Coordinates of C-alpha atoms and ligand atoms in Angstrom, one line a residue:
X19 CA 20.5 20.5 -2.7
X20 CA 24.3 21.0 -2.5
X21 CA 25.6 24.7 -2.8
X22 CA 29.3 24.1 -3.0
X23 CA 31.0 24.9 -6.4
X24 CA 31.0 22.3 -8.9
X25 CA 34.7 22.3 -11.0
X26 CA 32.4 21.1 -14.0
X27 CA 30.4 24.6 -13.9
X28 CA 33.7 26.8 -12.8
X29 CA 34.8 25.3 -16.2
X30 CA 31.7 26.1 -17.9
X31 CA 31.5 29.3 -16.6
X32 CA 35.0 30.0 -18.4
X33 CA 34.2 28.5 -21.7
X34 CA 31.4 31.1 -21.6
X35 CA 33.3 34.0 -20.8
X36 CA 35.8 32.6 -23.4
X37 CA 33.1 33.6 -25.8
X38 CA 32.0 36.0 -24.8
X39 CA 35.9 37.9 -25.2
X40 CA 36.7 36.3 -28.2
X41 CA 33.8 36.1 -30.6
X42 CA 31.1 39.3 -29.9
X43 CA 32.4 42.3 -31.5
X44 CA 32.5 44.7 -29.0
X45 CA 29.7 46.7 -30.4
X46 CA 27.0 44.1 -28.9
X47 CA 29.2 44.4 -25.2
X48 CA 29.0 46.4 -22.5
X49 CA 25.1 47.9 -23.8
X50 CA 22.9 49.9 -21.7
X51 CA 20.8 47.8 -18.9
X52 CA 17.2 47.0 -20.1
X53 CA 15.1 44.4 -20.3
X54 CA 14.8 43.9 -24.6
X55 CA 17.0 44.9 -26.5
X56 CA 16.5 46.9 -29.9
X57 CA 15.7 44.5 -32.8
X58 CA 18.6 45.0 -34.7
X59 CA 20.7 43.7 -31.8
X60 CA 18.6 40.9 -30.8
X61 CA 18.5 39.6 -34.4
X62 CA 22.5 40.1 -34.6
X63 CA 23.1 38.4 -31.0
X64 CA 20.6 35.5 -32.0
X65 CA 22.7 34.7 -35.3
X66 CA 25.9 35.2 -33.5
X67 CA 24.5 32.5 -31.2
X68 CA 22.9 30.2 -33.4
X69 CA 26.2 30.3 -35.7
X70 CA 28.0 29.2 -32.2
X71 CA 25.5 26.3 -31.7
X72 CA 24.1 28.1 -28.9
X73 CA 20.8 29.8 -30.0
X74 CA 18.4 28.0 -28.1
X75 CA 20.4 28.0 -24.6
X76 CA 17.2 26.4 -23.2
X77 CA 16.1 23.7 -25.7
X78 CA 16.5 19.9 -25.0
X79 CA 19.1 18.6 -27.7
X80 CA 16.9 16.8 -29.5
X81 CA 15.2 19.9 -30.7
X82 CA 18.1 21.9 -31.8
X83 CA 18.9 23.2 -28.1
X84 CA 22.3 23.2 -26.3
X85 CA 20.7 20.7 -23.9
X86 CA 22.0 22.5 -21.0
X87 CA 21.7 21.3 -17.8
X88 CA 19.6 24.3 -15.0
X89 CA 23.0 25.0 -13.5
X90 CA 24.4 25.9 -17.1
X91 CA 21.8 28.0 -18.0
X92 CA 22.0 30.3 -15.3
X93 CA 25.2 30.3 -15.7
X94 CA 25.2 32.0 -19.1
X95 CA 21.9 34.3 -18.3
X96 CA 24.4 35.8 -15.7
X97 CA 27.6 36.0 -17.7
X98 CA 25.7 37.5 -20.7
X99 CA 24.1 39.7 -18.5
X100 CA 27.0 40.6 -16.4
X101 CA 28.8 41.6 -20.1
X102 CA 26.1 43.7 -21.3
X103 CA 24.8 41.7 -24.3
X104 CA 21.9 42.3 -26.1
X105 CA 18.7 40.4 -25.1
X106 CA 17.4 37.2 -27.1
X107 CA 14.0 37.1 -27.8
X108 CA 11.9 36.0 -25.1
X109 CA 8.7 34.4 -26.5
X110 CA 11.0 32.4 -28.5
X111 CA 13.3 31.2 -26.2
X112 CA 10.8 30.7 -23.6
X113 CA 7.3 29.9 -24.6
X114 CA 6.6 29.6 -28.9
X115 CA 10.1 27.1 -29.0
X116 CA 8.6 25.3 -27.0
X117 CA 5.4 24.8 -28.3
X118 CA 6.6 24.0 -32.1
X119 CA 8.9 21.4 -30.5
X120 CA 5.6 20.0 -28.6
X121 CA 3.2 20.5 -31.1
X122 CA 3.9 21.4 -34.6
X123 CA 4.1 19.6 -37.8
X124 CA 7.4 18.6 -39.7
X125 CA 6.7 21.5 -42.2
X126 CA 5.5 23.5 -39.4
X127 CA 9.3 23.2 -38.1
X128 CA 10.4 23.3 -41.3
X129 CA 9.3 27.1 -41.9
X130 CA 9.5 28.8 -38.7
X131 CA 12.3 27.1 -36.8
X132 CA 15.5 28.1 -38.9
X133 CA 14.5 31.4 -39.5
X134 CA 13.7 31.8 -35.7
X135 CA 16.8 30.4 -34.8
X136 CA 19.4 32.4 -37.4
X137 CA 17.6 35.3 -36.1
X138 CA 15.7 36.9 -38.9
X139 CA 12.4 36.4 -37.9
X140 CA 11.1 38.1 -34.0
X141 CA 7.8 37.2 -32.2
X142 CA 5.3 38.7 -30.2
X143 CA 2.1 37.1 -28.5
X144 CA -0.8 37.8 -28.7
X145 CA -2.9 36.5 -25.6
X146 CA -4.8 39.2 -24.2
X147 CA -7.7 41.5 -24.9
X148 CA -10.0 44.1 -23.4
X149 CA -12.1 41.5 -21.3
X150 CA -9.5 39.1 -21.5
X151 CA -6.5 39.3 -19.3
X152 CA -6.5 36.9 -15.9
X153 CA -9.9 35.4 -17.9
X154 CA -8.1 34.3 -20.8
X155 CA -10.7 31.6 -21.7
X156 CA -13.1 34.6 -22.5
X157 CA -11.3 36.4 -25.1
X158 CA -12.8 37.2 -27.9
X159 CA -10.6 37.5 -31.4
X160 CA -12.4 35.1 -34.0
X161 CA -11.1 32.9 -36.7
X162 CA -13.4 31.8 -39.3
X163 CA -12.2 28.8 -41.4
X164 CA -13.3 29.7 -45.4
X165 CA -12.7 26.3 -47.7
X166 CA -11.5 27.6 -50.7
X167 CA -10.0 26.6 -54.3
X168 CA -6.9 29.0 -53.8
X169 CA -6.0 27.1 -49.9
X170 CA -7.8 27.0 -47.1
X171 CA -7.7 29.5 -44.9
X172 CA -8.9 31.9 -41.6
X173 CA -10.2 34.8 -41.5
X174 CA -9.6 37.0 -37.9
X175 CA -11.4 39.4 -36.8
X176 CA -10.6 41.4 -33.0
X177 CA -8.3 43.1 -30.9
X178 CA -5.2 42.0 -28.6
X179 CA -4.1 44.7 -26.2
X180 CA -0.7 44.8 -24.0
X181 CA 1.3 42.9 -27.1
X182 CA 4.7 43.9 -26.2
X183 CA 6.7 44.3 -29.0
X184 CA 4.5 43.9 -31.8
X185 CA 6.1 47.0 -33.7
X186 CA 9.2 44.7 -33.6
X187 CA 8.2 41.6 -34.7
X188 CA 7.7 39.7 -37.6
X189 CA 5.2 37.1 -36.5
X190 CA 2.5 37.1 -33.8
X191 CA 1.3 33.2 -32.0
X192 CA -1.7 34.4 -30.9
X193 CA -5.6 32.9 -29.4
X194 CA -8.5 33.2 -31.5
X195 CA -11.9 31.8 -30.9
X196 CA -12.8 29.1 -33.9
X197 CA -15.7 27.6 -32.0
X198 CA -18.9 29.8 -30.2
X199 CA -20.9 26.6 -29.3
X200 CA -18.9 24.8 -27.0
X201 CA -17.2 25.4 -23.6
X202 CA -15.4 28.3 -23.7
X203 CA -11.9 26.9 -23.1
X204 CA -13.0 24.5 -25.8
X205 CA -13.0 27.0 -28.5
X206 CA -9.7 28.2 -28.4
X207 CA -7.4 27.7 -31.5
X208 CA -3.3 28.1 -32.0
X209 CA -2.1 30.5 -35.0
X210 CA 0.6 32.3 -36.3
X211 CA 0.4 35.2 -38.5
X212 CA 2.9 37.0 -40.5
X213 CA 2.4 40.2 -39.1
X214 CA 2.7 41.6 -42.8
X215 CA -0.7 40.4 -43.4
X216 CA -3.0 43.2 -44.6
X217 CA -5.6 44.0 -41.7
X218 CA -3.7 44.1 -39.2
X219 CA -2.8 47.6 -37.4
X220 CA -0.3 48.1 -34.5
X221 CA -1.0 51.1 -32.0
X222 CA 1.5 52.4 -29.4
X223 CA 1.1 52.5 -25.8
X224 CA 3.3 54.6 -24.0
X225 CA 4.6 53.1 -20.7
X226 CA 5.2 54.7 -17.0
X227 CA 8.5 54.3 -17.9
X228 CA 8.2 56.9 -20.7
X229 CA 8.8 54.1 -23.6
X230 CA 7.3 52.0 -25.9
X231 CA 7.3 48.6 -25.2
X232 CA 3.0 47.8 -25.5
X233 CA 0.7 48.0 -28.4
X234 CA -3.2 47.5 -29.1
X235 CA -3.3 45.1 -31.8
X236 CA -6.1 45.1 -34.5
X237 CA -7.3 42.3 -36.9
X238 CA -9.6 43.0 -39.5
X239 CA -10.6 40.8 -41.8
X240 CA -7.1 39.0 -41.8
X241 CA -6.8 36.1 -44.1
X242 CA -4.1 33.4 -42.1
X243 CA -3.6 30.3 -44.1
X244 CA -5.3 27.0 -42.7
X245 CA -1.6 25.8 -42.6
X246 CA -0.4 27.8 -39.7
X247 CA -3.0 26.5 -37.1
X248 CA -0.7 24.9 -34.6
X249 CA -2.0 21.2 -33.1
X250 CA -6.1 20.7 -33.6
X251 CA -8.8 23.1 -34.1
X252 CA -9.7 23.6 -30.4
X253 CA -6.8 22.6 -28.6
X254 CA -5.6 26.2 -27.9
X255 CA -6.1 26.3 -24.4
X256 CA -4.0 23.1 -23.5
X257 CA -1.6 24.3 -25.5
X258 CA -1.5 27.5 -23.4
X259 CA -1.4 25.6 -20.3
X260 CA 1.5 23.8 -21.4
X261 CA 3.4 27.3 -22.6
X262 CA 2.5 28.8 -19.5
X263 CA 3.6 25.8 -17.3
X264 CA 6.7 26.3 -18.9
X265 CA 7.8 29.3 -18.1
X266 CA 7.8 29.5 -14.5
X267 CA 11.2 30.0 -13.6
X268 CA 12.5 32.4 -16.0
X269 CA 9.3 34.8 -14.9
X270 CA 12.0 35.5 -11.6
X271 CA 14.2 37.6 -14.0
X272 CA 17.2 36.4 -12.1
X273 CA 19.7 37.9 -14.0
X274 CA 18.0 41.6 -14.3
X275 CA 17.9 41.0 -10.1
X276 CA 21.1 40.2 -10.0
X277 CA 22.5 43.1 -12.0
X278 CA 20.3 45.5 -10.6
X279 CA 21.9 44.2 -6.8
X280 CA 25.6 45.0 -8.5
X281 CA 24.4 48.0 -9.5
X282 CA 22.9 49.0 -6.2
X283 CA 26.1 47.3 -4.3
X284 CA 28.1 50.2 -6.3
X285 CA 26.3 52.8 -5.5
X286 CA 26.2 51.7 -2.0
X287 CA 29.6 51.9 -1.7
X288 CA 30.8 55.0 -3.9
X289 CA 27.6 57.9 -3.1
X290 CA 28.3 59.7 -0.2
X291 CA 25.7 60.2 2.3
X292 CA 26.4 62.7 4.8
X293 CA 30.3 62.2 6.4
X294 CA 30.4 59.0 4.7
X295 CA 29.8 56.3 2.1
X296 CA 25.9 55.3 2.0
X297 CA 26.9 52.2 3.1
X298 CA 27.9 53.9 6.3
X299 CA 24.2 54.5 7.4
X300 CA 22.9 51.4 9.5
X301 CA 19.9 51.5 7.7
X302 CA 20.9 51.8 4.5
X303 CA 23.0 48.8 5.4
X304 CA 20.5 46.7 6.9
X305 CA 18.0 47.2 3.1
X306 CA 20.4 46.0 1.3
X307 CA 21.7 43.3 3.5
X308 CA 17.8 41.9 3.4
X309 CA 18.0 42.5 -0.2
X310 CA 21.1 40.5 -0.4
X311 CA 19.6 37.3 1.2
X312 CA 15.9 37.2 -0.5
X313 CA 18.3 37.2 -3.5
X314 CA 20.0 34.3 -2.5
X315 CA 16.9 33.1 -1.6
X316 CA 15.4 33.5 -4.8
X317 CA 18.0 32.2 -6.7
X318 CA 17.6 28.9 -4.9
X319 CA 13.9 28.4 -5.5
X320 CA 14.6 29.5 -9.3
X321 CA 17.0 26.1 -9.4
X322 CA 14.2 24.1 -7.5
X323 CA 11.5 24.9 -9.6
X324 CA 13.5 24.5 -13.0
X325 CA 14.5 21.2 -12.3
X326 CA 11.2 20.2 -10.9
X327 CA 9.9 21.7 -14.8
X328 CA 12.2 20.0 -16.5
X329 CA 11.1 16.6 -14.6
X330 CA 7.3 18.1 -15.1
X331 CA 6.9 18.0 -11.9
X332 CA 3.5 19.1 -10.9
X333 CA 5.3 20.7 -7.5
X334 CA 6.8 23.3 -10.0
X335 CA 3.4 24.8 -10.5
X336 CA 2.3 25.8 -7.2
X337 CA 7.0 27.1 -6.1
X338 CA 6.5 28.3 -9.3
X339 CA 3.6 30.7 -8.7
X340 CA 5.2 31.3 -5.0
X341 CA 8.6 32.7 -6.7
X342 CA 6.7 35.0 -9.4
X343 CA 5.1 36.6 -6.8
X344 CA 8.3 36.7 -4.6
X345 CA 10.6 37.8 -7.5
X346 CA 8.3 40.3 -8.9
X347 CA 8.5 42.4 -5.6
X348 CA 12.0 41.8 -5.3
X349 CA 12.5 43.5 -8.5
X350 CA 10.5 46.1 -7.9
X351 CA 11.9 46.8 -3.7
X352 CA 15.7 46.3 -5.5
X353 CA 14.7 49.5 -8.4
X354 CA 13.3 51.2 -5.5
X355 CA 16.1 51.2 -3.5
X356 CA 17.8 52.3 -6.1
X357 CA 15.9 55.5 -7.2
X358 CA 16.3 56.3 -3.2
X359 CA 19.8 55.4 -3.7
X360 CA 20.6 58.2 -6.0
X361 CA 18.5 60.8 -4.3
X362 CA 17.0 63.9 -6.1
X363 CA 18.5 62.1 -9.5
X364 CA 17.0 59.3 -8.8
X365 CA 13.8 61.1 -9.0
X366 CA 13.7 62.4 -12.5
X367 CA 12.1 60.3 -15.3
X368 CA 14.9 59.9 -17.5
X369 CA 14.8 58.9 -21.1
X370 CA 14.6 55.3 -22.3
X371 CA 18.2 54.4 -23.0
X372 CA 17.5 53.9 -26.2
X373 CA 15.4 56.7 -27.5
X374 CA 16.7 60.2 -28.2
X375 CA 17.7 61.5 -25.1
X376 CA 15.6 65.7 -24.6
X377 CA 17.9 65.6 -21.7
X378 CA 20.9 67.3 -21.2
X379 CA 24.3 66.2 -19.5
X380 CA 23.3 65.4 -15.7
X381 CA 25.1 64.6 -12.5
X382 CA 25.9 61.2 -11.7
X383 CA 24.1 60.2 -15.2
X384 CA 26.7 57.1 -15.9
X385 CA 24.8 54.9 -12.6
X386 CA 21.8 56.9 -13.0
X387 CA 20.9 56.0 -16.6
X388 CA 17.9 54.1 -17.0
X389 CA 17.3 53.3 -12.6
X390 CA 13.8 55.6 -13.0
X391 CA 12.8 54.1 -16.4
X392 CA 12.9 50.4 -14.9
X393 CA 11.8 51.3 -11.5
X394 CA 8.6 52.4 -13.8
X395 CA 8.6 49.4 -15.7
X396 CA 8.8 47.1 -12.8
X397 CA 5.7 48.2 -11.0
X398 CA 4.1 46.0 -14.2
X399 CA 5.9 43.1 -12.9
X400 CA 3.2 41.9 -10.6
X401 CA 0.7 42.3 -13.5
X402 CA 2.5 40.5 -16.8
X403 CA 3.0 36.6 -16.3
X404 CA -0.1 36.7 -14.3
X405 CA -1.0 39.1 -11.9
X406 CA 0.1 38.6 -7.9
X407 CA -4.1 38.4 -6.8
X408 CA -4.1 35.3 -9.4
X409 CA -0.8 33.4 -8.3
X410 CA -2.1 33.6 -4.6
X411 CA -5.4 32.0 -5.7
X412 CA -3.4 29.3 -7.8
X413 CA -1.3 29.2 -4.9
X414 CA -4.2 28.4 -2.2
X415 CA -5.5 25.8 -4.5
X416 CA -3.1 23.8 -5.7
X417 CA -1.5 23.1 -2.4
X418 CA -4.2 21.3 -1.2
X419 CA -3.6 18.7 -4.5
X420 CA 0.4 18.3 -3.8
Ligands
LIG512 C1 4.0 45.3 -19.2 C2 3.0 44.3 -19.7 C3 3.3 43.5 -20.8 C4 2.4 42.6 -21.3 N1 2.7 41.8 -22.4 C5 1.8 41.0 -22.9 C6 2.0 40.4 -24.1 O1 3.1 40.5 -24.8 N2 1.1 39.6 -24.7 C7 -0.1 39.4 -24.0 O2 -1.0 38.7 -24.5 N3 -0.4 40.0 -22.8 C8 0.5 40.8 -22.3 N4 0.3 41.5 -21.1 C9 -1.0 41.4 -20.5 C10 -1.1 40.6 -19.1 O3 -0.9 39.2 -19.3 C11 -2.4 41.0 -18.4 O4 -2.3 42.4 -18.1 C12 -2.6 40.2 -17.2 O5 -2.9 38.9 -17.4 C13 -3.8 40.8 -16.3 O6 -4.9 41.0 -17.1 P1 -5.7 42.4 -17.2 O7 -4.7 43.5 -17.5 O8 -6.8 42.2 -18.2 O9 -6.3 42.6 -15.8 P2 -7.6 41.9 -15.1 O10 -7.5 40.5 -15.4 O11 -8.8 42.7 -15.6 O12 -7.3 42.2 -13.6 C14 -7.6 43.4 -12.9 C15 -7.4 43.2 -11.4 O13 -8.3 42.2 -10.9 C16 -7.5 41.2 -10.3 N5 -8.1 39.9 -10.5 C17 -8.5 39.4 -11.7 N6 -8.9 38.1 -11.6 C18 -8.7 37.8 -10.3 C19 -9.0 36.6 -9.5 N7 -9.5 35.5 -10.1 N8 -8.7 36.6 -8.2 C20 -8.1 37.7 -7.6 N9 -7.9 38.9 -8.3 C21 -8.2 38.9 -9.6 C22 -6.1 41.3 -10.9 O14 -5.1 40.8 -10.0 C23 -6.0 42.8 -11.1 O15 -5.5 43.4 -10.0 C24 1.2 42.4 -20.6 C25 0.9 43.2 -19.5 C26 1.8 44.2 -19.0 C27 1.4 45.0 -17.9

């Protein structure tokens, strides 16, 4: 692969940054780090975008997507990120996009797709249960098809747990079980529900990090119309594989690493530490020059397995399941270091940047802002996108098939 810089991407990079200075207001700029943005924002950014011709950064062309090459969109991951903008919405960007593209109907499309893409509708998914997390094949949530004069439809009955966001969004793709009598993968269906629908209630779970990012999501007798089944009855679980095939190199979080390495790079250089700069101590020097490279390193396996998924390469599985794992700890060493960075104010729990703050005016509170809340967070890292024990077993086998 050839590192040099490419003139073609220097000049991307600018037409980017062009953007970014002339058409955001300044009110979605410069906006405190985390890893989703309030909804307002999101839907505001995403229509900005899409009104730019730019809201699906990672679509093929063909479906309404930039068609950016790999290069381009990490590119624009870091200059957005690097300029504070909100974030888009990840289960659209990422995995439900595309899925419709893959699997729904023209009037499928038709309905979800513009709303998605102007930003006025957000998602959440809804995947896991008690008894159903690395076992997804045995979750539980059933549909029940009802033939009836006034439209066919479902009726779900069950319980997701861990749906992030679900207080925020407006629809929920989501596994139920349409079929006990069969294999278990076998009886896995594909809906969407309008998370209006009466009988569904969201609950809270309140994070390590002190916010609230999870729910516990209940279905009782929900009635989902027939229409918003997404391929065939029973084709769930390929369709899951294929979402989750897809999303292997954006589970790295490269630009959150990347911004959480400036941010420990300045504090580096401007806390003191004794006579001097922190910097100043060898070993202090020596974490963050290993940092430095396994980010380097990371960033080059997150180019290598993107364009072996967009050539669905089967390679891109097994690199891809290697760099989760890698990543994930990355993150969560780089949020460490930082916590230790900062000392004794790096040890305090501090408020979610965007909830009321119950604490007062603190030292060093411009850098230290947030550092504890997503060192928190990032201990779930090895868990979401497939826990660290699972990626080493998908690892160990799939190696032996490349
Ligand atoms: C912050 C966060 C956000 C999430 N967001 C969502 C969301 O939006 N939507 C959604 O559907 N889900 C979401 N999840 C759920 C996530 O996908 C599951 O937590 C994950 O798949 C693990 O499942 P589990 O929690 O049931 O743990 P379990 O599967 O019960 O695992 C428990 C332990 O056993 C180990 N283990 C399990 N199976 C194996 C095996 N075969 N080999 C070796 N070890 C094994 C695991 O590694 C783990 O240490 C989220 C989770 C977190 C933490």
């Amino acid at each position: 692969m050839d590192f040099r810089a490419d003139p073609g991407l220097e000049a991307f990079r600018e037409t980017v940054r062009q953007f970014l200075r002339e058409k955001v207001p300044a009110d979605l700029l410069g906006l405190p780090r985390c890893t989703r943005s309030p909804r307002e924002q999101i839907m505001r950014w995403q229509k900005l975008l899409n009104a730019h011709g730019w809201g699906a950064p990672y679509w093929p062309r063909e479906h309404g997507g930039t068609g950016w090459s790999v290069a381009q969109m990490l590119i624009f991951d870091d200059e957005c990120t690097a300029a504070g903008t909100p974030t888009q919405d990840g289960f659209v960007q990422k995995m439900l996009g595309p899925v419709l593209n893959a699997f729904a109907t023209p009037e499928q499309k038709a309905e979800h797709l513009p709303a998605t893409l102007d930003g006025e509708r957000l998602w959440c998914q809804g995947f896991s249960e008690p008894g159903a997390g690395s076992d997804l094949a045995s979750l539980r949530t059933r549909a029940v098809l009802v033939k009836s004069s006034d439209g066919d439809h479902y009726v779900v009955n069950g319980q997701k747990i861990w749906t992030s966001y679900a207080h925020h969004a407006d629809w929920i793709f989501m596994l139920v079980r349409t079929d006990t009598s069969v294999k278990k993968q076998a009886g896995i269906s594909f809906l969407l529900v309008d998370m209006k629908t009466p009988g569904i209630t969201v609950r809270p779970i309140r994070s390590i990090d002190d916010a609230h990012h999870l729910n516990e999501t209940f279905f009782e007798n929900v009635r989902v119309p027939a229409k918003n089944l997404i391929g065939a009855e029973g084709a769930g679980w390929s369709i899951t594989k294929f979402l989750l095939n897809n999303e292997h190199a954006t589970t790295a979080d490269l630009p959150d690493i990347k911004r959480y390495m400036r941010e420990l790079n300045r504090m580096a250089t401007t806390l003191r530490a004794g006579e001097g700069r922190l910097i100043d101590q060898p070993a202090f020097a020596l974490k963050l020059a290993r940092l430095t490279a396994e980010q380097e390193a990371i960033g080059m396996l997150v180019q290598r397995v993107a364009n072996l998924e967009m050539r669905h390469d089967p390679a891109s599985h097994v690199l891809g399941s290697m760099l989760k794992v890698r990543a994930t700890e990355l993150q969560q060493r780089i949020t460490e270091a930082q916590v230790e960075a900062l000392g004794d104010y790096g040890a305090l729990a501090y408020a979610h940047p965007h909830e009321a703050s119950p604490v007062p005016p603190y030292p060093l509170q411009d850098m230290a802002r947030g550092v504890a809340n997503d060192m928190f967070l990032r201990r779930a890292a090895t868990i979401y996108g497939g826990t660290s024990e699972v990626q080493r077993g998908i690892i160990a086998k799939l190696q032996f098939q490349l």
